[in-house]
mmCIF file of C-alpha atoms in Angstrom:
data_model
loop_
_atom_site.group_PDB
_atom_site.id
_atom_site.type_symbol
_atom_site.label_atom_id
_atom_site.label_comp_id
_atom_site.label_asym_id
_atom_site.label_seq_id
_atom_site.Cartn_x
_atom_site.Cartn_y
_atom_site.Cartn_z
ATOM 1 C CA MET A 1167 -0.213 -0.134 0.470
ATOM 2 C CA SER A 1168 1.953 3.014 -1.016
ATOM 3 C CA ILE A 1169 0.829 6.007 1.398
ATOM 4 C CA GLU A 1170 -0.907 8.888 0.128
ATOM 5 C CA MET A 1171 -0.590 11.743 2.825
ATOM 6 C CA ASP A 1172 -3.925 13.310 1.129
ATOM 7 C CA SER A 1173 -6.395 10.515 1.183
ATOM 8 C CA THR A 1174 -4.860 8.557 3.971
ATOM 9 C CA ARG A 1175 -7.839 9.393 6.875
ATOM 10 C CA ILE A 1176 -6.520 8.960 10.920
ATOM 11 C CA LEU A 1177 -9.068 8.815 13.771
ATOM 12 C CA ALA A 1178 -7.283 9.538 16.918
ATOM 13 C CA VAL A 1179 -9.338 8.684 20.205
ATOM 14 C CA ASP A 1180 -8.492 10.066 23.122
ATOM 15 C CA ASP A 1181 -11.165 11.276 26.419
ATOM 16 C CA GLU A 1182 -7.966 14.049 26.703
ATOM 17 C CA GLU A 1183 -8.974 17.060 24.661
ATOM 18 C CA ASN A 1184 -5.304 18.703 24.946
ATOM 19 C CA PHE A 1185 -3.693 15.499 23.610
ATOM 20 C CA LEU A 1186 -6.455 14.743 20.889
ATOM 21 C CA ALA A 1187 -5.238 18.768 20.070
ATOM 22 C CA LEU A 1188 -1.903 18.226 19.723
ATOM 23 C CA LEU A 1189 -2.635 14.879 17.728
ATOM 24 C CA ARG A 1190 -4.865 16.489 14.798
ATOM 25 C CA ARG A 1191 -2.332 19.590 15.038
ATOM 26 C CA THR A 1192 0.462 17.486 14.159
ATOM 27 C CA LEU A 1193 -0.450 14.929 12.130
ATOM 28 C CA GLU A 1194 -2.573 17.339 10.071
ATOM 29 C CA LYS A 1195 0.571 19.441 9.033
ATOM 30 C CA GLU A 1196 1.840 15.654 8.036
ATOM 31 C CA GLY A 1197 -1.145 15.817 5.621
ATOM 32 C CA PHE A 1198 -3.053 13.521 6.908
ATOM 33 C CA GLU A 1199 -6.911 13.776 7.564
ATOM 34 C CA VAL A 1200 -7.761 13.671 10.596
ATOM 35 C CA ASN A 1201 -10.689 13.362 12.657
ATOM 36 C CA THR A 1202 -10.960 12.972 16.623
ATOM 37 C CA ALA A 1203 -13.424 11.156 18.818
ATOM 38 C CA LEU A 1204 -13.987 12.050 22.599
ATOM 39 C CA SER A 1205 -14.866 7.912 23.555
ATOM 40 C CA GLY A 1206 -14.480 4.898 22.146
ATOM 41 C CA GLU A 1207 -18.775 5.535 21.226
ATOM 42 C CA GLU A 1208 -17.539 8.377 19.513
ATOM 43 C CA ALA A 1209 -15.046 6.497 17.672
ATOM 44 C CA VAL A 1210 -17.892 3.294 16.522
ATOM 45 C CA ARG A 1211 -19.695 5.896 14.769
ATOM 46 C CA LEU A 1212 -17.528 7.929 13.438
ATOM 47 C CA LEU A 1213 -16.001 4.070 11.940
ATOM 48 C CA GLU A 1214 -19.380 3.422 10.280
ATOM 49 C CA GLU A 1215 -19.569 6.388 8.705
ATOM 50 C CA GLY A 1216 -16.525 5.434 6.804
ATOM 51 C CA PRO A 1217 -13.261 3.972 6.107
ATOM 52 C CA PHE A 1218 -10.317 4.752 7.875
ATOM 53 C CA ASP A 1219 -7.074 3.626 7.506
ATOM 54 C CA LEU A 1220 -5.348 3.950 11.567
ATOM 55 C CA ALA A 1221 -7.158 4.221 14.308
ATOM 56 C CA LEU A 1222 -4.500 5.820 17.344
ATOM 57 C CA ILE A 1223 -6.689 4.583 20.448
ATOM 58 C CA ASP A 1224 -5.509 5.386 24.003
ATOM 59 C CA ILE A 1225 -6.657 2.463 26.607
ATOM 60 C CA ARG A 1226 -7.644 4.396 29.440
ATOM 61 C CA MET A 1227 -11.377 5.388 28.564
ATOM 62 C CA ALA A 1228 -14.565 5.251 29.983
ATOM 63 C CA PRO A 1229 -17.425 3.300 29.211
ATOM 64 C CA MET A 1230 -15.548 1.497 26.464
ATOM 65 C CA ASP A 1231 -11.449 1.875 26.482
ATOM 66 C CA GLY A 1232 -9.756 1.201 24.367
ATOM 67 C CA PHE A 1233 -9.409 -2.450 23.987
ATOM 68 C CA SER A 1234 -12.863 -2.701 23.248
ATOM 69 C CA LEU A 1235 -12.705 -0.416 20.714
ATOM 70 C CA LEU A 1236 -9.910 -2.374 19.215
ATOM 71 C CA GLU A 1237 -11.782 -5.602 19.470
ATOM 72 C CA HIS A 1238 -15.165 -3.866 17.254
ATOM 73 C CA ILE A 1239 -12.809 -2.895 14.653
ATOM 74 C CA LYS A 1240 -11.725 -7.054 14.140
ATOM 75 C CA ARG A 1241 -14.523 -8.242 14.833
ATOM 76 C CA ARG A 1242 -15.898 -5.922 12.006
ATOM 77 C CA ASN A 1243 -13.361 -7.270 10.008
ATOM 78 C CA LEU A 1244 -12.776 -3.359 9.182
ATOM 79 C CA ASP A 1245 -9.498 -2.678 6.713
ATOM 80 C CA THR A 1246 -8.348 -0.646 10.099
ATOM 81 C CA LYS A 1247 -5.211 -0.357 11.400
ATOM 82 C CA ALA A 1248 -4.177 0.465 15.394
ATOM 83 C CA ILE A 1249 -1.564 2.165 17.178
ATOM 84 C CA MET A 1250 -2.804 1.636 21.254
ATOM 85 C CA ILE A 1251 -1.027 4.711 23.127
ATOM 86 C CA THR A 1252 -1.191 5.321 26.781
ATOM 87 C CA ALA A 1253 -0.330 6.859 29.578
ATOM 88 C CA TYR A 1254 0.100 4.263 31.191
ATOM 89 C CA PRO A 1255 2.665 2.051 29.812
ATOM 90 C CA SER A 1256 3.067 -1.693 30.882
ATOM 91 C CA ALA A 1257 4.596 -4.875 29.751
ATOM 92 C CA GLN A 1258 1.241 -6.216 29.972
ATOM 93 C CA ALA A 1259 -0.617 -3.958 28.115
ATOM 94 C CA ARG A 1260 1.918 -4.193 24.660
ATOM 95 C CA LEU A 1261 1.422 -7.579 25.094
ATOM 96 C CA ARG A 1262 -2.385 -7.691 24.773
ATOM 97 C CA SER A 1263 -2.486 -4.773 22.371
ATOM 98 C CA LEU A 1264 -0.064 -7.441 19.921
ATOM 99 C CA GLN A 1265 -2.180 -10.205 21.135
ATOM 100 C CA LYS A 1266 -5.166 -8.165 19.939
ATOM 101 C CA LYS A 1267 -3.301 -7.553 16.746
ATOM 102 C CA ALA A 1268 -2.414 -3.699 16.901
ATOM 103 C CA SER A 1269 -0.285 -2.550 14.581
ATOM 104 C CA ALA A 1270 2.110 -0.792 17.890
ATOM 105 C CA PHE A 1271 1.507 -0.336 20.929
ATOM 106 C CA LEU A 1272 2.822 3.920 21.495
ATOM 107 C CA ALA A 1273 3.459 5.675 24.867
ATOM 108 C CA LYS A 1274 2.379 9.057 25.233
ATOM 109 C CA THR A 1275 5.695 10.418 26.623
ATOM 110 C CA VAL A 1276 6.839 9.181 23.271
ATOM 111 C CA SER A 1277 8.310 12.050 21.079
ATOM 112 C CA LEU A 1278 6.362 13.290 17.952
ATOM 113 C CA ASP A 1279 9.052 12.287 15.207
ATOM 114 C CA GLU A 1280 8.620 8.942 17.033
ATOM 115 C CA LEU A 1281 5.302 8.730 16.554
ATOM 116 C CA LYS A 1282 5.318 9.749 13.251
ATOM 117 C CA ARG A 1283 7.416 7.444 11.809
ATOM 118 C CA THR A 1284 5.472 5.089 13.877
ATOM 119 C CA ILE A 1285 2.000 6.239 11.584
ATOM 120 C CA ARG A 1286 4.559 5.718 8.621
ATOM 121 C CA GLN A 1287 5.605 2.537 8.925
ATOM 122 C CA THR A 1288 2.518 1.391 10.475
ATOM 123 C CA LEU A 1289 0.327 2.625 7.252
ATOM 124 C CA SER A 1290 3.262 0.988 4.834
ATOM 125 C CA LYS A 1291 2.741 -2.896 6.303
#
């Protein structure tokens, strides 16, 4: 799959508005089309409305956590790739993310350059 930035759609899902705003600004500067959702439920609605190439999903959200959203994506056989992201990284969270077929796992403390690099690598798979 070639990465055409102007047509690549990313869904960023996090219950922290400031983090979502940072993701949107950063990724739009890279030429991505970015939609945001403040909850798993809102993300499900957006996923039903149209396809996304990639979802950046916070793990700790309520009532629907990031793992439940990832399961929804996989259960619906959506072609959306997923990168799990968390402020509370642990070996257990990383393992669970990969077991549930996430493409990557990142801590929120990751640099923006590393985030962009991981997104590009994930989209090129």
